[in-house]
């Protein structure tokens, strides 16, 4: 029953996101936009080229970050972990800022693909610094390595802004996170990449659960800790890279979704991944819709809206942890 409610809730939020906005439309306008699209009709353009791409981008980014957050917390055994903690978000955003600064914003769809080498290099660096090359990467090492790399990359981004004042507008998008540029993002390609990352996550979820019991016991159960950690980082790279490519780095979403997903899924990581994808997509859609309505006709960026929700949750989780409960 709870899964039916969860799916129904996502569809309800999708309907709200598509129908609410600064421009008021009738139900017949939506039907006509999907059945007999007219490129010269402003109502049809609003539905097909503005609201629908934002909806799709939110599904991709929110679902991807939900999955990535669950993977990060399972890998590090840290309820405060998310893709931002391990520097993956920062790596993707840093690569994008470099790309746009060097090549300009003429081809946003091509620049978006820089998120993947940036996220991959950040994940590989964290894996290496955390001891993965020696086969003894523990949750504490991975967390500390990710926090250090995240701080370094954010410092480099700040340096770029100080040197190139014209990169400030670029920084506003890629650091705050927004769905306002969804129409120029390669949504189909990013959806495929995110789906691949989710499939990898699903495939390794049981081995990752075994790894949470400890490296020694995992080896006794036939699991290779190094390979599982590497595969997890690959899945996180794909899902996070796809999310950052379409929406920028959305902070806190990968942190606040997994605890709620675990309440729905119990002790099954596979079910938790499904719940995280649905909840993440729904939350980002809701945040984007509220952001468009709060200061209409302007908007509050989706990343800021999620942060407003996520910061109190982060504080609550941190205060509720007992000593030794984290990684």
Short mmCIF file of C-alpha atoms in Angstrom, two decimals:
data_model
loop_
_atom_site.label_atom_id
_atom_site.label_comp_id
_atom_site.label_asym_id
_atom_site.label_seq_id
_atom_site.Cartn_x
_atom_site.Cartn_y
_atom_site.Cartn_z
CA UNK A 1 0.00 0.00 0.00
CA UNK A 2 2.77 2.43 0.90
CA UNK A 3 4.40 1.90 -2.49
CA UNK A 4 1.13 2.72 -4.25
CA UNK A 5 0.88 5.92 -2.22
CA UNK A 6 4.51 6.74 -3.06
CA UNK A 7 4.01 6.33 -6.81
CA UNK A 8 0.68 8.16 -6.72
CA UNK A 9 2.33 11.00 -4.82
CA UNK A 10 5.03 11.32 -7.49
CA UNK A 11 2.43 11.52 -10.27
CA UNK A 12 0.50 14.10 -8.27
CA UNK A 13 3.59 16.28 -7.88
CA UNK A 14 4.31 15.86 -11.60
CA UNK A 15 0.80 17.09 -12.42
CA UNK A 16 1.18 20.06 -10.08
CA UNK A 17 4.57 20.95 -11.58
CA UNK A 18 3.19 20.84 -15.11
CA UNK A 19 0.03 22.83 -14.42
CA UNK A 20 1.12 25.51 -11.95
CA UNK A 21 3.12 28.51 -13.05
CA UNK A 22 3.09 32.21 -13.73
CA UNK A 23 1.04 31.65 -16.88
CA UNK A 24 -2.44 30.29 -16.12
CA UNK A 25 -3.63 27.66 -18.60
CA UNK A 26 -6.83 25.72 -19.09
CA UNK A 27 -7.02 21.93 -19.17
CA UNK A 28 -7.90 22.11 -22.86
CA UNK A 29 -4.62 23.93 -23.51
CA UNK A 30 -2.65 20.97 -22.15
CA UNK A 31 -4.64 18.49 -24.19
CA UNK A 32 -4.14 20.55 -27.34
CA UNK A 33 -0.42 21.02 -26.65
CA UNK A 34 0.14 17.24 -26.52
CA UNK A 35 -2.29 16.20 -29.25
CA UNK A 36 -2.06 19.02 -31.81
CA UNK A 37 1.03 21.06 -31.02
CA UNK A 38 1.24 24.48 -32.66
CA UNK A 39 4.66 26.12 -32.46
CA UNK A 40 3.08 29.57 -32.84
CA UNK A 41 0.72 29.14 -29.90
CA UNK A 42 2.36 30.59 -26.74
CA UNK A 43 0.36 28.26 -24.50
CA UNK A 44 1.64 25.21 -26.36
CA UNK A 45 5.21 26.51 -26.23
CA UNK A 46 4.89 27.07 -22.49
CA UNK A 47 3.79 23.48 -21.91
CA UNK A 48 6.09 21.63 -24.34
CA UNK A 49 9.24 23.75 -24.30
CA UNK A 50 9.31 25.22 -20.80
CA UNK A 51 7.39 23.21 -18.22
CA UNK A 52 7.81 19.71 -19.65
CA UNK A 53 11.64 19.92 -19.96
CA UNK A 54 11.86 21.21 -16.37
CA UNK A 55 9.71 18.30 -15.23
CA UNK A 56 11.89 15.77 -17.06
CA UNK A 57 15.10 17.40 -15.75
CA UNK A 58 13.78 17.24 -12.19
CA UNK A 59 12.95 13.54 -12.58
CA UNK A 60 16.45 12.82 -13.89
CA UNK A 61 18.36 14.94 -11.36
CA UNK A 62 16.21 14.18 -8.32
CA UNK A 63 16.06 10.44 -8.95
CA UNK A 64 19.78 10.28 -9.69
CA UNK A 65 20.79 12.17 -6.56
CA UNK A 66 18.47 10.05 -4.43
CA UNK A 67 20.16 6.87 -5.73
CA UNK A 68 23.64 8.39 -5.35
CA UNK A 69 22.87 9.42 -1.77
CA UNK A 70 21.76 5.93 -0.80
CA UNK A 71 24.90 4.46 -2.36
CA UNK A 72 27.14 6.94 -0.55
CA UNK A 73 25.54 6.27 2.82
CA UNK A 74 25.73 2.51 2.29
CA UNK A 75 29.37 2.71 1.17
CA UNK A 76 30.60 4.96 3.98
CA UNK A 77 28.12 3.68 6.59
CA UNK A 78 27.58 7.34 7.39
CA UNK A 79 24.01 8.77 7.54
CA UNK A 80 25.44 12.24 6.83
CA UNK A 81 27.05 11.23 3.54
CA UNK A 82 25.92 12.38 0.12
CA UNK A 83 27.60 12.91 -3.28
CA UNK A 84 28.70 16.36 -2.16
CA UNK A 85 30.55 14.93 0.84
CA UNK A 86 32.81 12.79 -1.33
CA UNK A 87 33.56 15.66 -3.70
CA UNK A 88 31.74 14.10 -6.67
CA UNK A 89 29.34 17.04 -7.02
CA UNK A 90 32.21 19.50 -6.74
CA UNK A 91 34.27 17.59 -9.31
CA UNK A 92 31.45 17.64 -11.84
CA UNK A 93 30.67 21.32 -11.25
CA UNK A 94 34.36 22.29 -11.38
CA UNK A 95 34.80 20.59 -14.75
CA UNK A 96 31.70 22.33 -16.10
CA UNK A 97 32.85 25.74 -14.89
CA UNK A 98 36.26 25.18 -16.49
CA UNK A 99 34.61 24.10 -19.73
CA UNK A 100 32.24 27.05 -19.93
CA UNK A 101 34.99 29.50 -18.94
CA UNK A 102 37.35 28.17 -21.62
CA UNK A 103 34.93 27.37 -24.44
CA UNK A 104 32.10 29.79 -23.69
CA UNK A 105 28.40 28.97 -23.40
CA UNK A 106 27.75 28.52 -27.13
CA UNK A 107 27.11 24.79 -26.86
CA UNK A 108 25.52 23.97 -23.53
CA UNK A 109 24.64 20.42 -24.61
CA UNK A 110 28.28 19.57 -25.32
CA UNK A 111 29.62 21.35 -22.25
CA UNK A 112 27.23 19.32 -20.07
CA UNK A 113 29.14 16.13 -20.85
CA UNK A 114 32.18 17.54 -19.00
CA UNK A 115 30.32 16.67 -15.80
CA UNK A 116 31.28 13.02 -16.23
CA UNK A 117 35.08 13.29 -16.46
CA UNK A 118 34.93 15.79 -13.59
CA UNK A 119 32.84 13.48 -11.43
CA UNK A 120 34.90 10.44 -12.46
CA UNK A 121 38.22 12.09 -11.63
CA UNK A 122 36.88 13.24 -8.28
CA UNK A 123 35.58 9.75 -7.47
CA UNK A 124 38.87 8.14 -8.53
CA UNK A 125 40.85 10.63 -6.43
CA UNK A 126 38.70 9.92 -3.37
CA UNK A 127 39.02 6.18 -3.95
CA UNK A 128 42.82 6.44 -4.24
CA UNK A 129 43.27 8.82 -1.31
CA UNK A 130 40.93 6.69 0.79
CA UNK A 131 43.15 3.63 0.36
CA UNK A 132 41.21 1.90 -2.42
CA UNK A 133 44.35 1.15 -4.44
CA UNK A 134 45.67 -0.84 -1.48
CA UNK A 135 42.34 -2.60 -1.00
CA UNK A 136 41.72 -1.14 2.46
CA UNK A 137 39.44 1.82 1.81
CA UNK A 138 37.33 2.26 4.92
CA UNK A 139 34.34 4.53 5.47
CA UNK A 140 36.34 6.97 7.60
CA UNK A 141 39.13 7.25 5.02
CA UNK A 142 36.68 7.74 2.15
CA UNK A 143 34.74 10.38 4.08
CA UNK A 144 37.84 12.37 5.07
CA UNK A 145 39.33 12.13 1.57
CA UNK A 146 36.05 13.32 0.05
CA UNK A 147 35.72 16.24 2.46
CA UNK A 148 39.31 17.34 1.72
CA UNK A 149 38.83 17.09 -2.05
CA UNK A 150 35.52 18.93 -1.85
CA UNK A 151 37.19 21.82 0.01
CA UNK A 152 40.02 21.93 -2.53
CA UNK A 153 37.71 22.03 -5.55
CA UNK A 154 35.51 24.73 -4.03
CA UNK A 155 38.64 26.80 -3.36
CA UNK A 156 39.67 26.42 -6.99
CA UNK A 157 36.21 27.50 -8.12
CA UNK A 158 36.49 30.60 -5.93
CA UNK A 159 39.89 31.32 -7.46
CA UNK A 160 38.41 31.16 -10.97
CA UNK A 161 35.72 33.65 -10.03
CA UNK A 162 38.31 36.05 -8.58
CA UNK A 163 40.38 35.85 -11.77
CA UNK A 164 37.49 35.85 -14.24
CA UNK A 165 34.67 38.11 -13.12
CA UNK A 166 32.66 37.08 -16.19
CA UNK A 167 32.45 33.56 -14.74
CA UNK A 168 30.33 34.79 -11.82
CA UNK A 169 27.04 34.17 -13.67
CA UNK A 170 28.28 30.69 -14.62
CA UNK A 171 29.12 30.06 -10.98
CA UNK A 172 25.61 31.10 -9.88
CA UNK A 173 24.07 28.32 -11.95
CA UNK A 174 26.57 25.55 -11.36
CA UNK A 175 26.90 26.11 -7.62
CA UNK A 176 23.31 26.95 -6.63
CA UNK A 177 21.65 24.43 -8.94
CA UNK A 178 18.62 25.22 -11.08
CA UNK A 179 16.25 23.70 -13.62
CA UNK A 180 15.81 26.97 -15.49
CA UNK A 181 18.11 25.87 -18.33
CA UNK A 182 16.52 22.46 -18.83
CA UNK A 183 15.51 23.29 -22.39
CA UNK A 184 19.16 23.46 -23.51
CA UNK A 185 20.34 20.35 -21.64
CA UNK A 186 20.77 16.94 -23.33
CA UNK A 187 17.95 15.38 -21.33
CA UNK A 188 17.63 12.14 -23.32
CA UNK A 189 21.35 11.39 -23.12
CA UNK A 190 21.48 12.20 -19.40
CA UNK A 191 18.43 10.01 -18.76
CA UNK A 192 20.22 7.09 -20.43
CA UNK A 193 23.38 7.67 -18.38
CA UNK A 194 21.40 7.96 -15.15
CA UNK A 195 19.54 4.73 -15.98
CA UNK A 196 22.86 2.95 -16.53
CA UNK A 197 24.14 4.17 -13.18
CA UNK A 198 20.93 3.03 -11.48
CA UNK A 199 21.22 -0.43 -13.07
CA UNK A 200 24.81 -0.77 -11.82
CA UNK A 201 23.65 0.30 -8.37
CA UNK A 202 20.89 -2.32 -8.44
CA UNK A 203 23.31 -5.02 -9.55
CA UNK A 204 25.85 -4.40 -6.77
CA UNK A 205 23.39 -3.58 -3.99
CA UNK A 206 23.52 -7.01 -2.34
CA UNK A 207 27.33 -7.04 -2.38
CA UNK A 208 27.33 -3.54 -0.94
CA UNK A 209 25.06 -4.74 1.85
CA UNK A 210 27.56 -7.51 2.59
CA UNK A 211 30.36 -4.93 2.67
CA UNK A 212 28.49 -2.99 5.34
CA UNK A 213 29.08 -5.94 7.67
CA UNK A 214 32.82 -5.26 7.50
CA UNK A 215 35.56 -6.00 4.97
CA UNK A 216 36.69 -9.23 6.66
CA UNK A 217 33.20 -10.72 6.85
CA UNK A 218 32.43 -9.54 3.31
CA UNK A 219 35.48 -11.41 2.01
CA UNK A 220 34.29 -14.48 3.86
CA UNK A 221 30.99 -14.19 2.00
CA UNK A 222 32.79 -14.07 -1.33
CA UNK A 223 32.68 -10.30 -1.86
CA UNK A 224 35.72 -8.38 -3.08
CA UNK A 225 35.61 -5.07 -1.15
CA UNK A 226 37.81 -3.19 -3.62
CA UNK A 227 35.71 -4.15 -6.64
CA UNK A 228 32.46 -3.33 -4.86
CA UNK A 229 33.77 0.07 -3.76
CA UNK A 230 35.01 0.82 -7.27
CA UNK A 231 31.70 -0.24 -8.85
CA UNK A 232 29.82 1.90 -6.32
CA UNK A 233 31.89 4.94 -7.23
CA UNK A 234 31.22 4.26 -10.93
CA UNK A 235 27.48 4.21 -10.26
CA UNK A 236 27.75 7.39 -8.16
CA UNK A 237 29.78 9.05 -10.93
CA UNK A 238 27.17 8.26 -13.58
CA UNK A 239 24.15 9.27 -11.53
CA UNK A 240 25.74 12.39 -10.05
CA UNK A 241 27.24 13.44 -13.38
CA UNK A 242 23.85 13.17 -15.07
CA UNK A 243 22.19 15.17 -12.28
CA UNK A 244 24.79 17.94 -12.33
CA UNK A 245 24.69 18.10 -16.14
CA UNK A 246 20.97 18.94 -16.18
CA UNK A 247 20.49 20.83 -12.91
CA UNK A 248 23.83 21.77 -11.40
CA UNK A 249 24.91 20.48 -7.99
CA UNK A 250 21.77 20.23 -5.84
CA UNK A 251 22.98 20.14 -2.24
CA UNK A 252 21.36 18.12 0.57
CA UNK A 253 18.98 16.12 -1.63
CA UNK A 254 21.22 13.05 -1.50
CA UNK A 255 21.38 13.49 2.28
CA UNK A 256 17.75 13.85 3.28
CA UNK A 257 16.17 11.31 0.91
CA UNK A 258 17.89 8.01 1.97
CA UNK A 259 16.69 8.06 5.62
CA UNK A 260 13.09 8.40 4.44
CA UNK A 261 13.65 5.71 1.81
CA UNK A 262 15.02 3.32 4.46
CA UNK A 263 11.84 3.72 6.48
CA UNK A 264 9.87 2.55 3.44
CA UNK A 265 12.25 -0.18 2.28
CA UNK A 266 13.34 -1.68 5.57
CA UNK A 267 16.69 -3.46 5.39
CA UNK A 268 16.72 -4.04 1.62
CA UNK A 269 19.15 -1.76 -0.21
CA UNK A 270 17.54 -2.64 -3.55
CA UNK A 271 14.16 -1.41 -2.38
CA UNK A 272 15.81 1.59 -0.76
CA UNK A 273 17.31 2.57 -4.13
CA UNK A 274 13.87 2.45 -5.76
CA UNK A 275 12.31 4.50 -2.98
CA UNK A 276 15.19 7.00 -3.08
CA UNK A 277 14.75 7.53 -6.82
CA UNK A 278 11.00 8.18 -6.45
CA UNK A 279 11.34 10.41 -3.38
CA UNK A 280 14.28 12.33 -4.85
CA UNK A 281 12.43 13.07 -8.07
CA UNK A 282 9.32 14.13 -6.18
CA UNK A 283 11.19 16.40 -3.76
CA UNK A 284 13.12 18.21 -6.49
CA UNK A 285 9.94 18.67 -8.53
CA UNK A 286 8.18 20.10 -5.49
CA UNK A 287 11.11 22.40 -4.67
CA UNK A 288 11.26 23.67 -8.25
CA UNK A 289 7.50 24.31 -8.37
CA UNK A 290 7.56 26.21 -5.07
CA UNK A 291 10.59 28.19 -6.23
CA UNK A 292 8.71 29.31 -9.35
CA UNK A 293 5.67 30.42 -7.34
CA UNK A 294 7.18 32.07 -4.25
CA UNK A 295 8.60 35.12 -6.03
CA UNK A 296 6.60 35.00 -9.27
CA UNK A 297 7.27 36.20 -11.93
CA UNK A 298 10.84 35.63 -10.73
CA UNK A 299 11.99 32.39 -9.18
CA UNK A 300 14.05 30.94 -6.35
CA UNK A 301 16.52 28.37 -7.65
CA UNK A 302 15.63 24.76 -6.96
CA UNK A 303 18.99 24.19 -5.25
CA UNK A 304 18.23 26.94 -2.75
CA UNK A 305 14.76 25.56 -2.06
CA UNK A 306 16.15 22.07 -1.45
CA UNK A 307 18.83 23.55 0.83
CA UNK A 308 16.16 25.34 2.86
CA UNK A 309 14.52 21.96 3.43
CA UNK A 310 17.75 19.99 3.77
CA UNK A 311 19.68 22.12 6.24
CA UNK A 312 17.24 21.56 9.15
CA UNK A 313 17.13 17.84 8.32
CA UNK A 314 20.94 17.72 8.32
CA UNK A 315 21.02 19.36 11.76
CA UNK A 316 18.35 16.98 13.08
CA UNK A 317 20.21 13.89 11.84
CA UNK A 318 23.54 15.16 13.20
CA UNK A 319 22.03 15.88 16.65
CA UNK A 320 20.25 12.51 16.77
CA UNK A 321 23.42 10.49 16.14
CA UNK A 322 24.98 8.78 19.11
CA UNK A 323 28.77 8.86 19.57
CA UNK A 324 30.27 6.23 17.27
CA UNK A 325 27.13 5.95 15.16
CA UNK A 326 28.72 7.55 12.11
CA UNK A 327 31.62 6.30 10.05
#
